[in-house]
């Protein structure tokens, strides 16, 4: 065979592959299928690879630089990264979510209603057959595939999980039956009945039902419809999960309107309209007090009691960038400082809610920014820059830095802020806002006790930006004999400081976390043992973080509160 003849045969084979769109590449971990010429991004450790599907099922990949997406393509609070030289993007998903756009809820195990909004990972039909990937070329010509223009809104993608894109009786999928492709229902249990799911409490901001029709009878548009991408409320907001927005068309009330609503078309015009969601007849009981407790709350047992009241496994990191939720550290505060030149507030430091109108922080945060008129305290916010229905925002009435604070050594690095109010109450108890317990003076916990830190600080020492989302890390209390200058580049350690760190070198506080909490479990309550103060870098192995020892300042704190009643 001549060389020119061989070239003709090769070109013919290539044309056949392209004409039939033969699948050549498959990801064994995600079941994602790729056709010849497809490109995609994937994580390689902390870096990103650009990959192309080539002949023979080979993946050609190389490391590429990425930047934050100009417009996010990720659901459920995922962080969107975009390749510098292409339009490809990749999502960094929060815990519990997966998929190319963080659209898959790995914790969803049951159905609400007919399962139109089901986004779980069931991939076997009721007969036990494995579901076919919705992106498979064997489904070409079928009505519902991953190649539909509205596939993402229907839950369809490069996966083989059961879905209900046509409003059938329950989720289903395509399967092979002999040599034929047929569809079959999947076996999924119904979620426990919740009599408050399909009705609205008050204005319905927590409504998570399945009504998808407006009061006039118009069908709601999906929150991820391309036509609402430039609207303020859509499925790509960083706080979309918190607001109940996603790849569905169910009515929601993300902005505190009169009731749940949705985007819709009326007279060929894009608009919005309230939905016909009934009011709940009664309000479920809550165990939360109507307001945060007073300074003697330790005796009443209402402080330090978050929603789950458990110490989870260490999966959320400060240094390194893993995200958390504000309900896991409801005492966390963000302290902002107003800059007239930019006409807006900027993140300054963290803080800790210890009582309804009182927040602790680090003194060094306010050395050059102690004008209380420019300070702002935000509680109850998971995402640092995004407004939330759970947030509580306060101005500051007064600030006290410790009288013996030493800016050279950071000794006595503690400050207390009194929040401004006209009604005798400031922070109100909720799932997202609760005070932490103060320790008894002289309380000493065992060496190497596991504790938690949290904040909105930088993910790494030289990061340009503070974290978009609150983070939680796990550290252990170091023995006094190991909390010495020799492990901290010779810097002074005083009796007003304590050391804590992660012996793995994974979790640590970083710039912007200062003033935040170091909390430890004591008598089944989360107790404030330290205020984040300083460290030698971020997350360096065998180098602890240094914290202000709160037990040394209980009298100082109580004197400020009792001497300045609300």
XYZ file of C-alpha atoms in Angstrom, residues 15-549:
535
model
C -14.251 11.253 8.868
C -16.298 8.209 9.896
C -15.536 8.879 13.563
C -16.581 12.502 13.220
C -19.698 11.657 11.220
C -20.912 9.158 13.800
C -19.600 11.100 16.792
C -18.056 7.909 18.194
C -17.284 8.118 21.920
C -13.630 7.530 22.505
C -12.930 8.708 26.063
C -14.618 7.774 29.342
C -13.879 8.944 32.865
C -13.968 5.874 35.128
C -14.570 7.981 38.246
C -17.484 10.140 37.051
C -18.806 8.035 34.122
C -18.484 11.182 31.986
C -18.156 10.300 28.302
C -16.254 12.333 25.720
C -16.258 12.360 21.946
C -13.294 12.864 19.662
C -12.208 16.507 19.841
C -14.035 17.322 23.078
C -12.104 19.484 25.539
C -12.561 19.902 29.262
C -10.817 20.995 32.454
C -10.092 18.801 35.457
C -8.385 19.178 38.812
C -4.886 17.828 39.253
C -4.246 18.324 42.952
C -4.489 22.075 43.509
C -3.854 22.830 39.819
C -6.029 22.571 36.716
C -5.432 20.521 33.583
C -6.791 21.230 30.085
C -7.681 17.943 28.352
C -8.658 16.908 24.826
C -10.094 13.578 23.682
C -7.939 12.191 20.869
C -8.114 9.105 18.652
C -7.813 5.763 20.377
C -9.504 6.944 23.563
C -6.420 8.825 24.726
C -6.669 11.944 26.871
C -4.074 14.600 26.143
C -3.778 16.909 29.156
C -1.529 19.722 30.335
C -1.519 22.226 33.205
C -3.109 25.616 32.407
C -3.478 28.869 34.393
C -7.007 29.737 35.553
C -8.757 32.855 36.812
C -12.106 33.515 38.476
C -14.978 33.352 35.980
C -16.413 36.691 34.913
C -19.890 35.126 35.217
C -20.213 32.029 37.406
C -21.362 28.779 35.787
C -21.535 26.860 39.074
C -24.562 25.891 41.136
C -24.936 25.567 44.901
C -22.231 28.046 45.858
C -19.477 26.431 43.781
C -16.431 28.542 42.885
C -16.015 29.015 39.131
C -12.530 28.999 37.543
C -11.921 29.760 33.867
C -8.932 28.840 31.709
C -6.978 31.945 30.698
C -6.700 31.027 27.018
C -10.023 29.221 26.370
C -13.683 29.508 27.304
C -13.579 26.234 29.281
C -14.434 26.469 32.978
C -14.297 24.230 36.042
C -16.161 24.349 39.345
C -14.798 23.882 42.854
C -17.779 22.348 44.628
C -18.698 22.777 48.306
C -19.022 19.625 50.456
C -22.000 17.471 49.445
C -22.036 18.549 45.789
C -20.349 17.242 42.662
C -20.573 17.389 38.886
C -19.201 19.717 36.242
C -21.352 22.566 37.626
C -21.797 21.340 41.233
C -25.330 20.407 40.147
C -25.306 16.942 41.747
C -26.379 16.636 45.387
C -24.553 13.589 46.747
C -26.607 13.671 49.966
C -30.026 13.588 48.275
C -31.493 10.115 48.877
C -35.282 10.577 48.605
C -37.983 12.231 46.498
C -40.063 15.321 47.117
C -43.288 15.152 45.127
C -42.660 13.426 41.789
C -38.930 14.032 41.992
C -38.823 16.804 39.364
C -36.075 18.480 41.393
C -34.204 15.284 42.322
C -30.457 15.787 41.784
C -29.063 12.760 43.628
C -26.825 9.933 42.420
C -29.133 6.929 41.964
C -27.994 5.266 38.703
C -29.814 1.917 38.642
C -33.342 1.304 37.315
C -35.992 -0.610 39.256
C -35.065 -3.817 37.405
C -31.437 -3.441 38.479
C -30.097 -2.325 35.096
C -27.347 0.286 34.951
C -28.557 3.623 33.574
C -27.100 4.948 30.302
C -25.169 8.209 30.439
C -27.434 11.052 29.280
C -24.553 12.253 27.083
C -24.094 8.915 25.292
C -24.276 9.028 21.491
C -26.448 5.898 21.647
C -29.249 8.243 22.799
C -29.010 10.379 19.667
C -32.510 11.167 18.440
C -34.091 10.696 21.888
C -36.135 13.553 23.309
C -34.251 13.861 26.584
C -30.445 13.856 26.465
C -27.579 15.953 27.833
C -27.436 17.724 24.476
C -30.806 19.441 24.901
C -30.499 23.219 25.120
C -32.198 23.224 28.540
C -30.496 20.054 29.776
C -28.946 21.641 32.874
C -32.327 22.977 34.028
C -33.726 19.442 33.703
C -30.862 17.899 35.664
C -29.427 16.176 32.595
C -25.668 16.179 32.026
C -22.600 14.047 31.477
C -23.712 11.413 34.008
C -26.077 8.447 34.275
C -28.136 9.437 37.310
C -31.935 9.044 37.431
C -33.890 12.190 36.580
C -37.470 13.276 35.838
C -37.101 15.809 32.994
C -40.661 15.374 31.656
C -42.661 15.559 34.881
C -43.418 11.833 34.911
C -44.510 9.904 37.983
C -40.947 9.617 39.314
C -37.317 9.785 38.118
C -36.291 7.392 35.360
C -33.443 6.663 32.954
C -32.631 4.926 29.701
C -31.297 1.356 29.916
C -30.235 -1.417 27.566
C -32.747 -4.259 27.338
C -31.199 -6.851 25.088
C -30.198 -4.934 21.973
C -32.865 -2.284 22.522
C -32.765 1.009 24.424
C -35.824 1.559 26.612
C -36.650 3.741 29.593
C -37.475 2.548 33.071
C -38.376 4.099 36.435
C -35.836 4.139 39.250
C -36.651 2.916 42.745
C -36.297 5.833 45.172
C -38.061 6.304 48.520
C -40.277 9.283 49.241
C -38.904 11.837 51.688
C -40.662 11.943 55.083
C -43.808 14.035 54.887
C -43.375 17.609 56.087
C -46.675 19.420 56.536
C -44.851 22.759 56.322
C -43.070 22.014 53.010
C -45.913 23.082 50.712
C -47.010 26.131 52.686
C -45.327 29.429 53.522
C -44.438 30.584 57.018
C -44.751 34.373 57.235
C -43.314 35.735 53.941
C -42.071 32.313 52.826
C -38.337 33.014 52.773
C -37.715 29.462 54.008
C -40.280 27.919 51.624
C -38.771 24.900 49.841
C -41.904 23.403 48.286
C -42.593 22.444 44.675
C -45.160 24.990 43.484
C -44.024 26.241 40.064
C -47.022 28.248 38.832
C -47.782 31.933 39.474
C -51.050 33.339 40.814
C -52.222 34.091 37.274
C -51.448 30.550 36.139
C -48.186 31.270 34.278
C -45.491 28.600 34.398
C -42.340 29.594 36.276
C -39.029 29.755 34.474
C -36.126 27.727 35.902
C -33.811 29.769 38.091
C -30.964 28.720 35.781
C -32.719 29.658 32.553
C -30.357 31.631 30.263
C -32.894 34.477 30.107
C -32.519 35.199 33.858
C -28.720 35.024 33.903
C -28.445 38.803 34.206
C -31.172 39.026 36.843
C -30.127 39.575 40.456
C -31.653 36.308 41.645
C -30.669 33.189 39.727
C -29.101 29.768 40.299
C -25.546 31.018 39.785
C -25.411 33.325 42.802
C -22.764 32.305 45.317
C -25.503 32.065 47.970
C -28.013 30.304 45.692
C -28.110 27.168 47.840
C -28.886 29.189 50.943
C -31.681 31.015 49.077
C -33.186 27.812 47.697
C -32.323 28.640 44.070
C -31.064 25.947 41.719
C -31.747 24.023 38.523
C -35.513 24.012 39.103
C -38.511 26.268 38.570
C -40.019 26.141 42.071
C -41.265 29.372 43.642
C -38.908 30.990 46.140
C -38.597 34.251 48.083
C -34.867 35.101 48.058
C -35.327 38.856 48.602
C -37.887 38.992 51.414
C -40.803 40.001 49.182
C -44.462 39.595 50.157
C -44.286 35.875 49.341
C -42.620 33.247 47.136
C -42.329 34.279 43.484
C -40.620 33.337 40.245
C -39.498 34.689 36.885
C -42.051 34.160 34.121
C -43.212 35.377 30.714
C -46.373 37.496 30.422
C -47.474 38.933 27.102
C -44.126 37.903 25.585
C -42.291 39.968 28.209
C -39.929 38.632 30.876
C -41.242 39.618 34.301
C -41.821 38.190 37.766
C -44.963 37.308 39.676
C -45.976 36.064 43.106
C -46.989 32.416 43.393
C -50.163 31.001 44.891
C -48.519 29.329 47.903
C -50.886 28.868 50.874
C -49.966 30.183 54.300
C -49.166 27.655 57.017
C -51.884 27.434 59.657
C -49.456 27.278 62.570
C -45.807 27.978 63.190
C -43.576 25.070 64.238
C -42.138 25.309 67.728
C -38.553 26.470 68.090
C -36.142 25.842 70.941
C -34.286 29.104 70.365
C -34.755 32.052 72.688
C -36.069 35.260 71.071
C -32.793 37.037 71.728
C -29.217 36.342 72.586
C -28.587 35.746 76.301
C -27.102 38.155 78.767
C -23.585 37.881 80.117
C -24.539 35.228 82.689
C -25.638 32.891 79.897
C -23.179 30.137 80.855
C -25.374 29.189 83.787
C -28.479 29.003 81.559
C -26.804 26.767 78.960
C -27.945 28.775 75.936
C -24.508 29.808 74.684
C -22.249 27.661 72.526
C -25.148 25.477 71.360
C -25.108 25.429 67.569
C -27.646 23.537 65.489
C -25.944 20.115 65.415
C -23.864 20.667 68.578
C -21.305 18.141 67.321
C -17.657 18.140 66.460
C -17.655 16.955 62.847
C -14.743 15.266 61.162
C -12.058 17.757 60.046
C -13.193 18.473 56.495
C -13.227 22.278 56.422
C -9.975 24.177 56.147
C -8.912 27.740 56.785
C -5.490 27.651 55.159
C -6.168 25.741 51.953
C -9.618 27.027 51.078
C -12.281 24.467 52.068
C -15.642 26.116 52.796
C -18.096 25.856 55.687
C -21.517 27.211 56.653
C -22.295 29.897 59.218
C -24.613 27.538 61.149
C -21.490 25.584 62.145
C -19.981 28.663 63.819
C -22.951 31.006 64.449
C -20.856 33.188 66.800
C -18.532 34.197 63.937
C -18.627 37.910 63.080
C -17.182 39.807 60.132
C -15.894 43.282 60.990
C -15.744 45.734 58.073
C -14.245 49.222 57.772
C -15.664 51.990 55.559
C -13.269 53.615 53.097
C -14.624 56.982 51.850
C -12.409 56.917 48.773
C -14.141 53.775 47.492
C -17.488 54.611 49.139
C -17.941 51.117 50.560
C -16.954 48.800 53.402
C -13.969 46.436 53.192
C -13.218 43.338 55.281
C -11.016 44.176 58.261
C -11.012 41.302 60.751
C -13.039 38.577 62.358
C -14.919 38.833 65.617
C -16.785 36.667 68.137
C -20.314 37.246 69.440
C -20.311 36.780 73.230
C -23.627 38.483 74.053
C -26.467 40.205 72.214
C -24.653 43.561 71.921
C -21.033 42.552 72.517
C -18.325 41.243 70.180
C -14.711 40.353 70.991
C -11.859 40.803 68.514
C -8.104 41.434 68.383
C -6.688 44.827 69.408
C -4.170 44.916 66.544
C -7.076 45.097 64.053
C -7.889 48.624 65.228
C -4.455 50.229 65.606
C -5.044 52.486 62.601
C -8.791 51.950 62.139
C -10.442 52.823 65.434
C -13.080 55.289 64.187
C -16.254 53.528 65.351
C -18.347 55.523 62.869
C -16.639 53.603 60.058
C -16.935 50.154 61.630
C -19.613 47.620 60.731
C -20.296 44.181 62.246
C -22.052 41.462 60.229
C -23.437 38.297 61.830
C -25.126 35.283 60.243
C -23.531 35.503 56.797
C -21.978 32.441 55.103
C -20.766 34.374 52.053
C -18.685 37.419 52.934
C -19.899 39.694 50.108
C -23.416 38.349 49.574
C -26.482 39.593 51.390
C -28.482 36.891 53.132
C -31.903 36.625 54.728
C -30.178 35.295 57.872
C -27.721 38.160 58.322
C -27.826 40.788 61.082
C -25.828 43.982 60.480
C -24.873 46.503 63.161
C -23.027 49.757 63.547
C -20.589 50.055 66.460
C -21.354 52.334 69.403
C -18.022 52.004 71.192
C -14.688 50.198 70.917
C -12.230 49.368 73.701
C -8.725 48.121 72.948
C -6.987 46.611 75.976
C -5.207 49.358 77.882
C -1.973 47.332 78.032
C -1.929 46.159 74.421
C 1.659 46.040 73.109
C 1.870 46.501 69.316
C 5.446 45.159 69.292
C 4.777 41.793 70.935
C 0.967 41.647 70.506
C 0.653 41.059 74.263
C -2.904 41.733 75.523
C -4.153 41.537 71.905
C -7.852 41.805 72.684
C -10.606 44.339 72.015
C -14.326 44.507 72.724
C -16.997 46.213 70.623
C -20.405 47.381 71.793
C -23.012 47.203 69.033
C -25.365 50.129 68.483
C -29.086 49.758 69.222
C -32.092 51.949 70.069
C -34.297 49.157 71.432
C -32.137 47.559 74.137
C -31.393 44.443 72.067
C -28.947 43.762 69.242
C -28.280 40.248 67.907
C -31.310 37.931 67.914
C -30.830 34.180 68.316
C -31.283 32.043 65.202
C -29.685 29.012 63.540
C -27.123 31.397 62.030
C -26.535 33.753 64.970
C -25.751 32.518 68.499
C -23.218 33.650 71.141
C -20.316 31.474 72.185
C -19.718 30.629 75.848
C -17.029 32.476 77.780
C -14.767 30.227 79.884
C -14.510 30.421 83.621
C -11.416 32.274 84.765
C -8.628 29.741 85.254
C -10.156 27.029 83.055
C -7.392 24.796 81.653
C -8.110 22.121 79.041
C -5.861 19.077 78.492
C -2.917 19.410 76.117
C -3.698 18.428 72.520
C -7.453 18.997 72.996
C -9.087 19.351 69.590
C -10.597 22.798 68.990
C -11.998 24.794 66.068
C -11.079 28.038 64.343
C -13.138 29.931 61.759
C -13.087 33.084 59.679
C -13.194 34.775 56.285
C -9.407 35.197 56.014
C -7.072 34.375 53.151
C -6.750 30.797 51.917
C -2.960 31.103 51.751
C -0.327 33.519 53.032
C 0.126 35.331 49.727
C -3.425 35.149 48.371
C -4.677 38.391 46.835
C -8.246 38.029 48.102
C -9.965 37.142 51.338
C -12.172 34.050 51.281
C -15.601 34.495 49.699
C -17.070 32.059 52.206
C -16.632 31.394 55.906
C -14.248 28.537 56.671
C -13.695 26.212 59.602
C -10.481 24.464 60.636
C -9.471 21.993 63.334
C -6.432 22.536 65.564
C -5.081 21.145 68.829
C -3.952 22.999 71.961
C -0.169 22.848 72.269
C 1.516 22.227 75.634
C 3.058 25.336 77.255
C 6.544 23.881 77.000
C 6.234 23.706 73.210
C 4.744 27.203 72.853
C 8.151 28.910 72.847
C 9.991 31.528 70.747
C 12.203 28.842 69.176
C 9.309 27.503 67.070
C 8.090 30.990 66.113
C 11.215 32.637 64.671
C 12.278 34.012 68.054
C 9.183 36.155 68.672
C 8.102 36.821 72.252
C 5.544 34.504 73.873
C 3.809 35.782 77.041
C 1.510 34.205 79.613
C -1.414 35.965 77.914
C -0.932 33.841 74.793
C -1.602 30.214 73.932
C -0.542 28.110 70.950
C -2.702 25.839 68.832
C -2.037 24.165 65.527
C -2.674 21.262 63.200
C 0.201 18.804 63.420
C -0.508 17.857 59.783
C 0.195 21.425 58.654
C -3.233 21.592 56.987
C -5.460 23.844 59.081
C -4.376 27.249 60.362
C -5.586 30.819 60.663
C -4.355 33.321 58.083
C -4.515 37.054 57.335
C -8.055 38.367 57.759
C -8.961 35.720 60.346
C -7.520 37.864 63.180
C -10.002 38.531 65.953
C -11.923 35.353 65.184
C -12.647 32.471 67.557
C -10.681 29.523 68.853
C -13.459 27.445 70.425
C -13.198 24.139 72.299
C -15.808 21.759 73.645
C -16.270 22.047 77.405
C -19.232 20.458 79.206
C -20.981 19.909 75.839
C -20.785 23.600 74.933
C -18.452 25.401 72.567
C -16.308 27.671 74.735
C -14.102 30.555 73.607
C -10.547 29.730 74.699
C -8.682 32.043 72.350
C -8.899 35.007 69.986
C -6.907 34.633 66.750
C -3.881 36.914 67.150
C -0.750 36.185 65.100
C 1.433 33.494 63.548
C 4.628 32.821 61.641
C 3.166 32.456 58.129
C 0.072 30.341 57.406
C -0.169 26.586 57.710
C 3.547 25.919 58.070
C 4.346 22.469 59.434
C 5.327 22.382 63.120
C 4.509 26.089 63.546
C 1.412 26.776 65.680
C -0.830 29.798 65.520
C -0.800 32.157 68.515
C -4.037 33.167 70.267
C -4.960 35.603 73.025
C -5.704 33.538 76.154
